[in-house]
CSV table of C-alpha atoms and ligand atoms in Angstrom, one decimal:
chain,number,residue,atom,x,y,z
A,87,UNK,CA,-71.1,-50.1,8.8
A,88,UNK,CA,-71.3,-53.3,7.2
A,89,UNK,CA,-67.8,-55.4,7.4
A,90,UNK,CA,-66.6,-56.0,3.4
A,91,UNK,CA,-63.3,-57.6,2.7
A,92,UNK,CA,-62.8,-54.3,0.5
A,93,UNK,CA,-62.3,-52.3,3.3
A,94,UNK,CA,-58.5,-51.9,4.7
A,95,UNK,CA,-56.9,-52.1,8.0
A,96,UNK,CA,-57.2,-48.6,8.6
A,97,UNK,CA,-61.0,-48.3,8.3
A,98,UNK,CA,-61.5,-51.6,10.0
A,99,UNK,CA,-59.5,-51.2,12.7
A,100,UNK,CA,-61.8,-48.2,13.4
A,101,UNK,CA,-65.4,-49.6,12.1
A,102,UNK,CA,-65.4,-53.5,12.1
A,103,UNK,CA,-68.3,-54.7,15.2
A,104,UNK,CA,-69.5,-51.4,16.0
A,105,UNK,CA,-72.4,-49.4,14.9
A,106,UNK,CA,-74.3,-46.6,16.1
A,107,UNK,CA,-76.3,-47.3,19.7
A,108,UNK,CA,-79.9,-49.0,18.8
A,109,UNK,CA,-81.1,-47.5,21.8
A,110,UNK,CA,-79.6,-44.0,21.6
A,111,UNK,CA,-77.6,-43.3,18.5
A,112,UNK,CA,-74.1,-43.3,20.5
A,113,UNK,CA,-71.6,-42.9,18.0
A,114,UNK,CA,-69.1,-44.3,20.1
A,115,UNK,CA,-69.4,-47.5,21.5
A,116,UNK,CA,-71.3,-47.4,25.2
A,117,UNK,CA,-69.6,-49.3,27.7
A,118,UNK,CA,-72.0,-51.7,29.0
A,119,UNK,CA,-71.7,-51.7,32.9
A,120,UNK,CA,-74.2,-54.5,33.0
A,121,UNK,CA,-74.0,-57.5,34.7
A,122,UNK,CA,-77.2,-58.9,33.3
A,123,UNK,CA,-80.3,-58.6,30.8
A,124,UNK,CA,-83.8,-58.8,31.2
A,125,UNK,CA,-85.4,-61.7,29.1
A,126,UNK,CA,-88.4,-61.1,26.7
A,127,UNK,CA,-90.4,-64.0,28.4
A,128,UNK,CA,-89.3,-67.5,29.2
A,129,UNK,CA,-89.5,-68.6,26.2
A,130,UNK,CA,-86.7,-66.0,25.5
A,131,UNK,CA,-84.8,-67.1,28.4
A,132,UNK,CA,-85.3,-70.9,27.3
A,133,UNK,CA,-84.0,-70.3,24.2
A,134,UNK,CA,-81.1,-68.1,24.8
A,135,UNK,CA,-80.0,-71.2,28.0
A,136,UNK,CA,-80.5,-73.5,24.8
A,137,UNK,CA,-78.1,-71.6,22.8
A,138,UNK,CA,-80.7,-71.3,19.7
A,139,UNK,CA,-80.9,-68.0,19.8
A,140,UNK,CA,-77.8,-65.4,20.2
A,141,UNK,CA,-78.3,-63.1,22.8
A,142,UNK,CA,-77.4,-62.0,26.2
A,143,UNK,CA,-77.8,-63.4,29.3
A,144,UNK,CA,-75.0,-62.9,31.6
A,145,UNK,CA,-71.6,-60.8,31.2
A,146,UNK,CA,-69.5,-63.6,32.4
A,147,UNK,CA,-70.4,-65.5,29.3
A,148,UNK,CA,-70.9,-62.2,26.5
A,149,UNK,CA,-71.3,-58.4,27.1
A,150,UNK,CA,-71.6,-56.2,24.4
A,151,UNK,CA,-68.9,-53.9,24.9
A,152,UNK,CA,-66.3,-57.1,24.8
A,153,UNK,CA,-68.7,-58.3,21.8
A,154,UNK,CA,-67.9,-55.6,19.7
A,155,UNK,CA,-64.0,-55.6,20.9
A,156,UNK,CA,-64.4,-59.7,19.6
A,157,UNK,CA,-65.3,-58.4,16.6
A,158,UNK,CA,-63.0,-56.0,15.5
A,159,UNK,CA,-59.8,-58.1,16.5
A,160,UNK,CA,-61.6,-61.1,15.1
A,161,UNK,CA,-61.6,-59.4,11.5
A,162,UNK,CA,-58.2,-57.7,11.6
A,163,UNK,CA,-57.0,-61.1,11.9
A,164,UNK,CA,-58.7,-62.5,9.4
A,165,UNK,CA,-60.8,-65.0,11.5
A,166,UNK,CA,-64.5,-66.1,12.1
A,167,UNK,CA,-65.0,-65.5,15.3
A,168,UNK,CA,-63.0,-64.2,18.7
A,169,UNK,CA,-63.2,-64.6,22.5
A,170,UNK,CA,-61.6,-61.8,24.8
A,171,UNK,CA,-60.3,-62.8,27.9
A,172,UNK,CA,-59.3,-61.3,31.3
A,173,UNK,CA,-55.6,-61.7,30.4
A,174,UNK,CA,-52.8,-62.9,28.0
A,175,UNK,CA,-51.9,-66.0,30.0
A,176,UNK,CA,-56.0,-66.6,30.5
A,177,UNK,CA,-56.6,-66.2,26.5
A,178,UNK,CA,-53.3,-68.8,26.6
A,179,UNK,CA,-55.2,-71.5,28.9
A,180,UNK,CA,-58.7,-71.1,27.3
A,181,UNK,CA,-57.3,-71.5,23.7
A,182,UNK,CA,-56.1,-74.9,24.5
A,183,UNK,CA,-58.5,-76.0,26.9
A,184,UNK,CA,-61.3,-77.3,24.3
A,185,UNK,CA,-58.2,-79.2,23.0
A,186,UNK,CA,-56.6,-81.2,25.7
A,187,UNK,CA,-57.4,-83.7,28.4
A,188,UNK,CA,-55.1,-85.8,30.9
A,189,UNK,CA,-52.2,-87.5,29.3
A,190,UNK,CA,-52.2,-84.9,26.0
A,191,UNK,CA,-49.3,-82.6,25.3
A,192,UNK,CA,-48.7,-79.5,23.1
A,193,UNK,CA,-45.8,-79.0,21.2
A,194,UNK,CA,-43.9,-75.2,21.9
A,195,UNK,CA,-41.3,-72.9,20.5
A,196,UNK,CA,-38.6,-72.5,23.2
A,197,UNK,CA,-38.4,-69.2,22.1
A,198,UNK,CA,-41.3,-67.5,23.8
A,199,UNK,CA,-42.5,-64.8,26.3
A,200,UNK,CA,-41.5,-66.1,29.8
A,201,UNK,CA,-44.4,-66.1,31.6
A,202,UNK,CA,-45.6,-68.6,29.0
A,203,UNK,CA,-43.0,-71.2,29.6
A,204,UNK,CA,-43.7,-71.2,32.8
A,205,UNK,CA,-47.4,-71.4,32.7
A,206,UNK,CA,-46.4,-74.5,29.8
A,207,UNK,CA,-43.7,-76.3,31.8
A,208,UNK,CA,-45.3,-76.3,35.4
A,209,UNK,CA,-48.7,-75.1,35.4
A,210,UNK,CA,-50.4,-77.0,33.0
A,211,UNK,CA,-48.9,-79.9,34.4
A,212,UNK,CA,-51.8,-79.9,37.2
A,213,UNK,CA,-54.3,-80.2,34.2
A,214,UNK,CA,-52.5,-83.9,33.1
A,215,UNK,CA,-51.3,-81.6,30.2
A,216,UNK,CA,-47.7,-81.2,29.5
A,217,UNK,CA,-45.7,-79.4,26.8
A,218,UNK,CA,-42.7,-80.2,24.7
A,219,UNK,CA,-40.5,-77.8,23.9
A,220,UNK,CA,-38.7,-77.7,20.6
A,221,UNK,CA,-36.1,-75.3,18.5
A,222,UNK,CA,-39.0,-74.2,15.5
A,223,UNK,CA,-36.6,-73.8,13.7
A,224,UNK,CA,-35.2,-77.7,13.3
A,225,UNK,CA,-38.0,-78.4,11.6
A,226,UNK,CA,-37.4,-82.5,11.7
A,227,UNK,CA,-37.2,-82.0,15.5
A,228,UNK,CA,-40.8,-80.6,15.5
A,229,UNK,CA,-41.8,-83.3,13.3
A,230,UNK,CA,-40.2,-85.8,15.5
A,231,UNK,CA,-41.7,-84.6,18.7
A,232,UNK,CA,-45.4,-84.7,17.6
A,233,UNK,CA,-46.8,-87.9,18.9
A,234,UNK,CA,-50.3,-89.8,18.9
A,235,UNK,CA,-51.5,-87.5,22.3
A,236,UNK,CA,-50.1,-84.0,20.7
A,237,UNK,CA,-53.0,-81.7,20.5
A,238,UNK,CA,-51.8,-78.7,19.2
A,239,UNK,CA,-48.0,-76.5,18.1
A,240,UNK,CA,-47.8,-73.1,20.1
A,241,UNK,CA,-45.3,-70.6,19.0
A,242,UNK,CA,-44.7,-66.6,18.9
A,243,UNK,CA,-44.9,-64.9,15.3
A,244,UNK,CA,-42.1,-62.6,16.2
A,245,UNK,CA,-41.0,-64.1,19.6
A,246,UNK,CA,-40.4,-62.2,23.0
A,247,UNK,CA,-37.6,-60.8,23.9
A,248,UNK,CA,-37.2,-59.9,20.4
A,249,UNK,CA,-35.1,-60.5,17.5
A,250,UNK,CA,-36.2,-64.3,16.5
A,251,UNK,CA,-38.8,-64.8,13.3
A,252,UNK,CA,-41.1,-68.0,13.3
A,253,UNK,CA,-41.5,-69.9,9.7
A,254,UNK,CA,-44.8,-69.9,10.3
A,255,UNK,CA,-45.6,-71.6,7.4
A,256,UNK,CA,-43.2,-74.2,7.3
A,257,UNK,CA,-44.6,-75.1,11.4
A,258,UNK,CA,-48.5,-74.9,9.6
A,259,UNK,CA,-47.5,-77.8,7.4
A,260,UNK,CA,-46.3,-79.9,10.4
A,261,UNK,CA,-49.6,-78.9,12.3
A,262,UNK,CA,-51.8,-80.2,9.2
A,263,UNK,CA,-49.4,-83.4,8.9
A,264,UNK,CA,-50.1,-84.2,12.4
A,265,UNK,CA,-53.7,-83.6,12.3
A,266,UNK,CA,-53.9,-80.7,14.7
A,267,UNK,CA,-54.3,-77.1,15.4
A,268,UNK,CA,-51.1,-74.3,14.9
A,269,UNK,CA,-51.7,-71.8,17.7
A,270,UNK,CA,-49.8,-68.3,17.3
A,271,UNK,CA,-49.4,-65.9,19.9
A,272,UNK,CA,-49.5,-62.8,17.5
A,273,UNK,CA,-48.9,-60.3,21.0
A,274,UNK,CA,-45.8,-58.6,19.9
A,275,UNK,CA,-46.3,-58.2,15.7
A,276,UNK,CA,-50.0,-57.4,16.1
A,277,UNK,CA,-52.4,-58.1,13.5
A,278,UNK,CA,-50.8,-54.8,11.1
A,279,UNK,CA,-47.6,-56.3,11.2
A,280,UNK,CA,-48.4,-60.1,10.7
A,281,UNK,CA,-51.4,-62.1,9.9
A,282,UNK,CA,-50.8,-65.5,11.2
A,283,UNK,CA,-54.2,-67.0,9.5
A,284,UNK,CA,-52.7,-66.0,6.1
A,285,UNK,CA,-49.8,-68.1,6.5
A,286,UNK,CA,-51.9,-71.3,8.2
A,287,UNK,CA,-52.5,-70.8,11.4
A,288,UNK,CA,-55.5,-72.4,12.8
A,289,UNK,CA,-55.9,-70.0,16.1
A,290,UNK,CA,-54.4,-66.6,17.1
A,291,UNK,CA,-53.8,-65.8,20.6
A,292,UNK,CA,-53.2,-62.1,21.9
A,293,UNK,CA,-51.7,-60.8,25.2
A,294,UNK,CA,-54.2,-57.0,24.4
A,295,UNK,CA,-52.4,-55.7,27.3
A,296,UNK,CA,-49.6,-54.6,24.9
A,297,UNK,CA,-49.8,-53.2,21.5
A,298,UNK,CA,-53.5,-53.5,20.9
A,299,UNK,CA,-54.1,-51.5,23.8
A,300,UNK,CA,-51.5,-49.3,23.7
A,301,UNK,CA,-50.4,-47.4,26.4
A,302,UNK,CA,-50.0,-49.6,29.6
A,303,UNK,CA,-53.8,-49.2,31.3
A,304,UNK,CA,-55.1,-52.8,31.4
A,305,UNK,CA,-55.1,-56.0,31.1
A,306,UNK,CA,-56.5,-58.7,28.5
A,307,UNK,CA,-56.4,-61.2,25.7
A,308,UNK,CA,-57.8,-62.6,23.2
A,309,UNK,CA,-58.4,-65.8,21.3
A,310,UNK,CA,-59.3,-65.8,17.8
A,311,UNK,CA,-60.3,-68.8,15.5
A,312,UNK,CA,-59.7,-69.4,11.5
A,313,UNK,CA,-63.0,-71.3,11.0
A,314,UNK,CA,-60.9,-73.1,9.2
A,315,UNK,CA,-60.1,-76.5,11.2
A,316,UNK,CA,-62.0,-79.5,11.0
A,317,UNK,CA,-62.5,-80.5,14.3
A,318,UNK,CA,-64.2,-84.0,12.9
A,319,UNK,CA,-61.3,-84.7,10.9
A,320,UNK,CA,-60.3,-87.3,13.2
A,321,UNK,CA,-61.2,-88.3,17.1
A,322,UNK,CA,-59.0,-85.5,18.7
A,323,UNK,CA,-61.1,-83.1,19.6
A,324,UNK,CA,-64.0,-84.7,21.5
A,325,UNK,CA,-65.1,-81.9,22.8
A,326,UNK,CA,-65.6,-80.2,19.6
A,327,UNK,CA,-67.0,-83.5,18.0
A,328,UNK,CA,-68.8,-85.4,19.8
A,329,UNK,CA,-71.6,-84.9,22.5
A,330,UNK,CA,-70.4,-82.2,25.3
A,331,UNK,CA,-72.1,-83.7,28.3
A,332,UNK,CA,-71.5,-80.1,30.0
A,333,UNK,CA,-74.2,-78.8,27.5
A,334,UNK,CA,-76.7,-81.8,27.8
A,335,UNK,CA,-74.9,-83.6,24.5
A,336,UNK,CA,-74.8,-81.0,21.8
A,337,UNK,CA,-71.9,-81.8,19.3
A,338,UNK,CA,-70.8,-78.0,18.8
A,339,UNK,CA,-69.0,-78.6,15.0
A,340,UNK,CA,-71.8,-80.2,13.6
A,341,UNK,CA,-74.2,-77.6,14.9
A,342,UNK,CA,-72.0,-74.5,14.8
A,343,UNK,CA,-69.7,-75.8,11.7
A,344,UNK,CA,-66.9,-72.7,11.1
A,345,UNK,CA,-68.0,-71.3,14.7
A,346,UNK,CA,-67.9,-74.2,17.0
A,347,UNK,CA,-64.6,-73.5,18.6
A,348,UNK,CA,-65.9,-69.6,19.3
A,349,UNK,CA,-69.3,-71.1,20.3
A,350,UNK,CA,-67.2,-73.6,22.6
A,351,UNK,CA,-65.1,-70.9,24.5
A,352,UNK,CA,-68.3,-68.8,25.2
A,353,UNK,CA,-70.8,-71.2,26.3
A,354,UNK,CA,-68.2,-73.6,28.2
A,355,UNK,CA,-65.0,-71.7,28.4
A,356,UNK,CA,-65.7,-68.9,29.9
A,357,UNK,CA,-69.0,-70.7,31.4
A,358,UNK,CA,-66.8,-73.0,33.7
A,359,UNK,CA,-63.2,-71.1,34.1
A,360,UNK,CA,-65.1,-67.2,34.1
A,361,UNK,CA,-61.4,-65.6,32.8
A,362,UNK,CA,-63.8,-63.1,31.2
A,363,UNK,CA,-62.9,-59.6,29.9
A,364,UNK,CA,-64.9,-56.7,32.2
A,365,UNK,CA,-66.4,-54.2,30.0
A,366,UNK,CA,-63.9,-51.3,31.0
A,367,UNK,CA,-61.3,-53.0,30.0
A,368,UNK,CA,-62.7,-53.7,26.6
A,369,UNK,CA,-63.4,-50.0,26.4
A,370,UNK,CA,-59.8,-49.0,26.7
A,371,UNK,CA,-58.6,-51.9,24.1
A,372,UNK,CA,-61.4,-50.3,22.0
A,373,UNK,CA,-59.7,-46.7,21.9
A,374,UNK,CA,-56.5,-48.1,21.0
A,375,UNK,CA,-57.2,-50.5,18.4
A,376,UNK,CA,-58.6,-47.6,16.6
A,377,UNK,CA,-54.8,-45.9,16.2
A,378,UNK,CA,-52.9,-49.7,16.0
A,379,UNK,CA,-51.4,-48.9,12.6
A,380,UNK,CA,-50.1,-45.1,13.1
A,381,UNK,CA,-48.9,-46.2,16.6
A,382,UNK,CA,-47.4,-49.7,15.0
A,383,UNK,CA,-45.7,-47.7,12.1
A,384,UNK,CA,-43.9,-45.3,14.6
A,385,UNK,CA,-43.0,-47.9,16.9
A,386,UNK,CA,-41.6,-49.8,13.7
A,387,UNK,CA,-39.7,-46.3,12.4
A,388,UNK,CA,-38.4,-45.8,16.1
A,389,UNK,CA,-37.2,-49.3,16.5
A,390,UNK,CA,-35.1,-48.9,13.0
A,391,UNK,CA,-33.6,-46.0,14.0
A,392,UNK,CA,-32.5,-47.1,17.1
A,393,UNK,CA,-31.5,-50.4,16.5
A,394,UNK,CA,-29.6,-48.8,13.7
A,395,UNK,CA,-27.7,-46.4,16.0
A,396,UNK,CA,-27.3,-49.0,18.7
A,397,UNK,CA,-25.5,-51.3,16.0
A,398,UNK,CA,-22.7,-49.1,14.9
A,399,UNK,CA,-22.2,-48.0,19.2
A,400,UNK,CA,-18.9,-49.6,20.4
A,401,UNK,CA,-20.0,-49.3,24.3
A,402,UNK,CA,-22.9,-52.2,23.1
A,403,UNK,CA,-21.6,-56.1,22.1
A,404,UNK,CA,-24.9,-57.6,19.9
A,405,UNK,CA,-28.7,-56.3,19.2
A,406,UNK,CA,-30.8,-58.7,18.2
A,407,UNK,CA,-33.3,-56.4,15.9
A,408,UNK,CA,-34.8,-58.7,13.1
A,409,UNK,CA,-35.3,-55.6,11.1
A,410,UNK,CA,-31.6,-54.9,10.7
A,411,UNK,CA,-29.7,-56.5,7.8
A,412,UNK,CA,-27.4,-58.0,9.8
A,413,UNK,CA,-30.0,-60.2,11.7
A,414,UNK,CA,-30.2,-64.1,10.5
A,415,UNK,CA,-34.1,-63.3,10.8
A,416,UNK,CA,-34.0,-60.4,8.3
A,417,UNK,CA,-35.0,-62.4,5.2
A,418,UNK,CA,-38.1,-64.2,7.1
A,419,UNK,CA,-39.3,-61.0,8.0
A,420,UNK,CA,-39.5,-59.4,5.7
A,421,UNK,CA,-42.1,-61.9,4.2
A,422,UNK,CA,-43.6,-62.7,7.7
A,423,UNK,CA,-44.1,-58.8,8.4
A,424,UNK,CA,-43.6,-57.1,5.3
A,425,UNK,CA,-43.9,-53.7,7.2
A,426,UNK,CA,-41.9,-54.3,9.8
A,427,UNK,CA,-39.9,-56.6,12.6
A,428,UNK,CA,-41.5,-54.8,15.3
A,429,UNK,CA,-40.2,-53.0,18.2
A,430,UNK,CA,-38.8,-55.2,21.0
A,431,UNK,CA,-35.5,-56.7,20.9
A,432,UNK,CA,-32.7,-56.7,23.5
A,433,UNK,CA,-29.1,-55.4,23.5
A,434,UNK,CA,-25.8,-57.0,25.1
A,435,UNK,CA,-23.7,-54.5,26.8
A,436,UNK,CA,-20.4,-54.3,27.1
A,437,UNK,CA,-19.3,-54.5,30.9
A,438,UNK,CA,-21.6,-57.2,31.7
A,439,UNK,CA,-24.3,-57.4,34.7
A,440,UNK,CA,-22.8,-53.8,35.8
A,441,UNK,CA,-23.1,-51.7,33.2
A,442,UNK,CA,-26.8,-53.1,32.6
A,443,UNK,CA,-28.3,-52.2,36.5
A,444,UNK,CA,-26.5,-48.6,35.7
A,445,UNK,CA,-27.8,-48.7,32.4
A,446,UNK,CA,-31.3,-49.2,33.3
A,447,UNK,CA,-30.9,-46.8,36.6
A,448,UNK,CA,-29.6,-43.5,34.2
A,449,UNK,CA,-32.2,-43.8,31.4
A,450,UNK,CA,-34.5,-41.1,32.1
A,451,UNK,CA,-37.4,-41.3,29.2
A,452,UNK,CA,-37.1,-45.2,29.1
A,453,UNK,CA,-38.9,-47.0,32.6
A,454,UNK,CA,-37.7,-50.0,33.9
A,455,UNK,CA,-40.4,-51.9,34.2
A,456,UNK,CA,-42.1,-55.3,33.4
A,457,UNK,CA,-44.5,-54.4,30.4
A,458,UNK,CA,-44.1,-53.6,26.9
A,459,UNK,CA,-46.0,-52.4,24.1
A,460,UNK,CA,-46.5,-49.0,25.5
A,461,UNK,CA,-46.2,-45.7,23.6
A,462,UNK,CA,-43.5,-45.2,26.5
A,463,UNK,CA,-40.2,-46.3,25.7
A,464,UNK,CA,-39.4,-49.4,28.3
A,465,UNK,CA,-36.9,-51.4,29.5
A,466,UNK,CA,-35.8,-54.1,31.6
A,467,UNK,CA,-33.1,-56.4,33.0
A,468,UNK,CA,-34.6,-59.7,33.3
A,469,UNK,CA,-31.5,-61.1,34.8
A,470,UNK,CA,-31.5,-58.6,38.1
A,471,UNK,CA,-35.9,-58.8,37.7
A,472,UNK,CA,-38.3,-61.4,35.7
A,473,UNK,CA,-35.0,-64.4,35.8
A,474,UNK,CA,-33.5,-63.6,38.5
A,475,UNK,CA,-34.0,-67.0,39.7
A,476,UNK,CA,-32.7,-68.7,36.8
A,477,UNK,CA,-28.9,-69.9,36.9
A,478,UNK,CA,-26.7,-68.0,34.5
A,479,UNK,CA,-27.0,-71.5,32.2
A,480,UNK,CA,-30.4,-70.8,31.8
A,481,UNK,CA,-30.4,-66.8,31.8
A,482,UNK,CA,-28.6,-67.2,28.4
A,483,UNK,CA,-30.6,-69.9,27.1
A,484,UNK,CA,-33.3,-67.9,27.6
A,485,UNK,CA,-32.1,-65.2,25.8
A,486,UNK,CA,-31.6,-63.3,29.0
A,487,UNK,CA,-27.9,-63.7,30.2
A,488,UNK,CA,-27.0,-61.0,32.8
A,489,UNK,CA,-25.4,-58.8,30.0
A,490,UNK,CA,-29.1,-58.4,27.9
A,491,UNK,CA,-31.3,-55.8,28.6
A,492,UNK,CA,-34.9,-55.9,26.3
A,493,UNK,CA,-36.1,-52.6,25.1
A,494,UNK,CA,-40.0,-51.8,23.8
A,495,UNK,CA,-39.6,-48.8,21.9
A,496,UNK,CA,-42.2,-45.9,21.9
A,497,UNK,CA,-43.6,-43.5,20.0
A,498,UNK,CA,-41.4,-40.8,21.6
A,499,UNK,CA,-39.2,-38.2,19.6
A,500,UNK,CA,-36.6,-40.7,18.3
A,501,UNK,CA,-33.8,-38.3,18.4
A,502,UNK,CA,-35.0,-38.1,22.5
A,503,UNK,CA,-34.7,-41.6,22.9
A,504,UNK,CA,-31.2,-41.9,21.1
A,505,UNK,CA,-29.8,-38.8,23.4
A,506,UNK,CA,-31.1,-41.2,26.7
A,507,UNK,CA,-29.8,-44.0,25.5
A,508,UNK,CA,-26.4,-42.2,24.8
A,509,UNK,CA,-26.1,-40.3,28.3
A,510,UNK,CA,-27.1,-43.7,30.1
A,511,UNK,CA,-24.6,-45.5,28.1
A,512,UNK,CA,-21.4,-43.0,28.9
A,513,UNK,CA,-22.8,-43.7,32.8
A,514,UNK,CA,-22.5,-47.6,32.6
A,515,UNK,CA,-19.3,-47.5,30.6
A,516,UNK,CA,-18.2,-45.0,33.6
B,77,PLP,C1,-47.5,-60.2,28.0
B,77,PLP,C2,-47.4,-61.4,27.1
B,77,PLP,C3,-48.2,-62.5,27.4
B,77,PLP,C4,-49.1,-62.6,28.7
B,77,PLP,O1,-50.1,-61.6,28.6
B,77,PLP,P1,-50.8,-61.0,29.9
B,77,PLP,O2,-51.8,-60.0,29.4
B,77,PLP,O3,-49.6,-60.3,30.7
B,77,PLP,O4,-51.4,-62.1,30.7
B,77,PLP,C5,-48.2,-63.6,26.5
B,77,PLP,N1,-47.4,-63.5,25.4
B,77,PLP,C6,-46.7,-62.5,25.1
B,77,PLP,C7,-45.9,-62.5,23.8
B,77,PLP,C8,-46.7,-61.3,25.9
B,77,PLP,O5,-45.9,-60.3,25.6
């Protein structure tokens, strides 16, 4: 089909970058268990090494199973173009890579998933980079902590653990102040619950392992570009600007305009750091994407209902569900995700560090585990698990104190998941 604007998300999120098989007519989309493809001629060859023609050559650098994946996430965002990746954290390093260099730093929300303050606040570090990070919403201290070397604002559209709304809009207006990109990791709203772009975003980042996949099989991620940044705008982004010495001195904006920073993370992203997306995997994110919406509205309805429930239980202290009236974050998300807050937040129990470990040990339809996004109800106690090394100070600054536990809700029976809740409640409170 051809890709109009007048389609919706439902038809797109089924059709966009896929068409029948050229070769055979496969409705479906083939997975492409190729490693390479065979050139026309040299010439061919020359031209596709030259990057003046499209094409092939070798699936660490495109594939067209992950081609057609790029596609379809690339337009339910809203954006030009879309690189997958071989993870979350690896579509986290390779969005910012064509933006940094030794000495820059990027600016951060401190409310974020926690594997990504770590990979921010000690990892990057070995790159020269380094990360500041900053309550989004004290909007002068954001403004204050930009300096001459910031390269780019990172932040979560509806943050992990849960319950905490960005203004993204408000943050997009610092980002074009300062001259640079606003990056959005858009993992737990999804693009049917949030479009980043629309409210100024320059770059989307996705952890697919979660909701865009679905149900828990594999890993992946995603970066996906406006088109809308101009990297010549002033003498940030060298490697977007000026002559790329790794690709024998083409200047990728002036030769790719809206696609240079897709072109970029193909021909020397994934080129150099290989954190590409295998072909299966794309497969899988392929068969979920085409249910996002029906799964995302259940997941929404489940999260209300529970949350709701949860609220009015006197065996729990706080749950931090932006969807509920009661949350600060209701009004912002309402206009951030008109259809919905989501369906991960966390819940302080009454009885402390306790009642969570027998909490999480009764549930029987909820898993404890370290995922989310799954059509399975999940759990976890990231105080006994994912910060357990972390003092108490920083448990709870991190939104994690021993008395939280996080819950992704599923797409189960939500009367089920109430009656689990309840039995596993009445055997922490025991
Ligand atoms: C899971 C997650 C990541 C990391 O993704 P992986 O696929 O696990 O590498 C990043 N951000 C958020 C919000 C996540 O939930």
């Amino acid at each position: 089909m051809t890709d109009g604007p007048t389609y919706g998300f439902d038809t797109l999120q089924i059709h966009a970058g896929a068409r029948p098989d050229p070769a055979t007519g496969a409705r479906q989309t083939p997975i492409y268990q190729t490693t390479a493809y065979v050139f026309r001629d040299t010439d061919h060859a020359a031209a596709l090494f030259n990057l003046q023609e499209v094409g092939f050559i070798y699936s660490r650098l495109t594939n067209p199973t992950v081609a057609v994946l790029q596609e379809r996430i690339a337009t339910l965002e809203g954006g030009v173009g879309a690189v997958c990746c071989s993870s979350g954290h690896a579509a986290q390093i390779m969005a910012i890579f064509p933006l940094m260099g030794p000495g820059k730093n990027i600016i951060a929300s401190t409310r974020l998933y926690g594997g990504t303050v770590t990979q921010f606040s000690q990892t990057i570090k070995r790159f020269g980079w380094s990360c500041k990070f900053v309550d989004f919403d004290d909007l002068d201290a954001v403004r204050a902590a930009v300096d001459d070397d910031t390269r780019a604002i990172f932040g979560e559209a509806i943050a992990n653990p849960g319950g905490y709304i960005m203004d993204v809009r408000a943050i997009a207006d610092i980002a074009d102040e300062a001259g640079v990109p606003l990056i959005i990791d858009n993992t737990s709203a999804t693009p049917y619950l949030c479009r980043p772009i629309e409210h100024g975003a320059t770059l989307v980042v996705h952890s697919t392992t979660k909701y865009l996949t679905g149900n828990g099989t594999v890993t992946g991620g995603c970066v996906v570009d406006s088109g809308k940044f101009d990297w010549s705008a002033n003498d940030k982004f060298p490697s977007l600007s000026q002559p790329e010495p790794a690709y024998h001195g083409l200047k990728f904006h002036e030769t790719f305009g809206a696609l240079a920073y897709t072109f970029h993370g193909i021909a020397i992203g994934l080129r150099d750091l290989g954190m590409t997306m295998n072909p299966q995997a794309a497969h899988y994110t392929l068969m979920g994407i085409e249910t996002l919406s029906l799964r995302m509205d259940r997941h929404v309805a489940n999260a209300r209902k529970i949350a709701e429930w949860l609220e009015k239980d006197d065996r729990i202290d706080a749950v931090t569900y932006a969807g509920l009236k009661s949350s600060p974050y209701y009004e912002r998300g309402t206009k951030l995700c008109p259809k919905g807050a989501g369906a991960l937040f966390t819940i302080a129990v009454k009885g402390g560090y306790e009642a969570c470990v027998k909490l999480v040990e009764a549930l029987e339809i909820f898993s404890h585990v370290a995922n989310l996004g799954d059509t399975r109800s999940l759990v976890i106690h990231s105080a006994s698990t994912t910060h357990r090394q972390l003092s108490t100070e920083q448990q709870v600054a991190a939104g994690a104190g021993p008395n939280v536990v996080r819950i992704s809700v599923g797409t189960e029976d939500p009367d089920d998941l109430i009656a689990d809740l309840d039995q596993a409640l009445s055997k922490a409170a025991g």
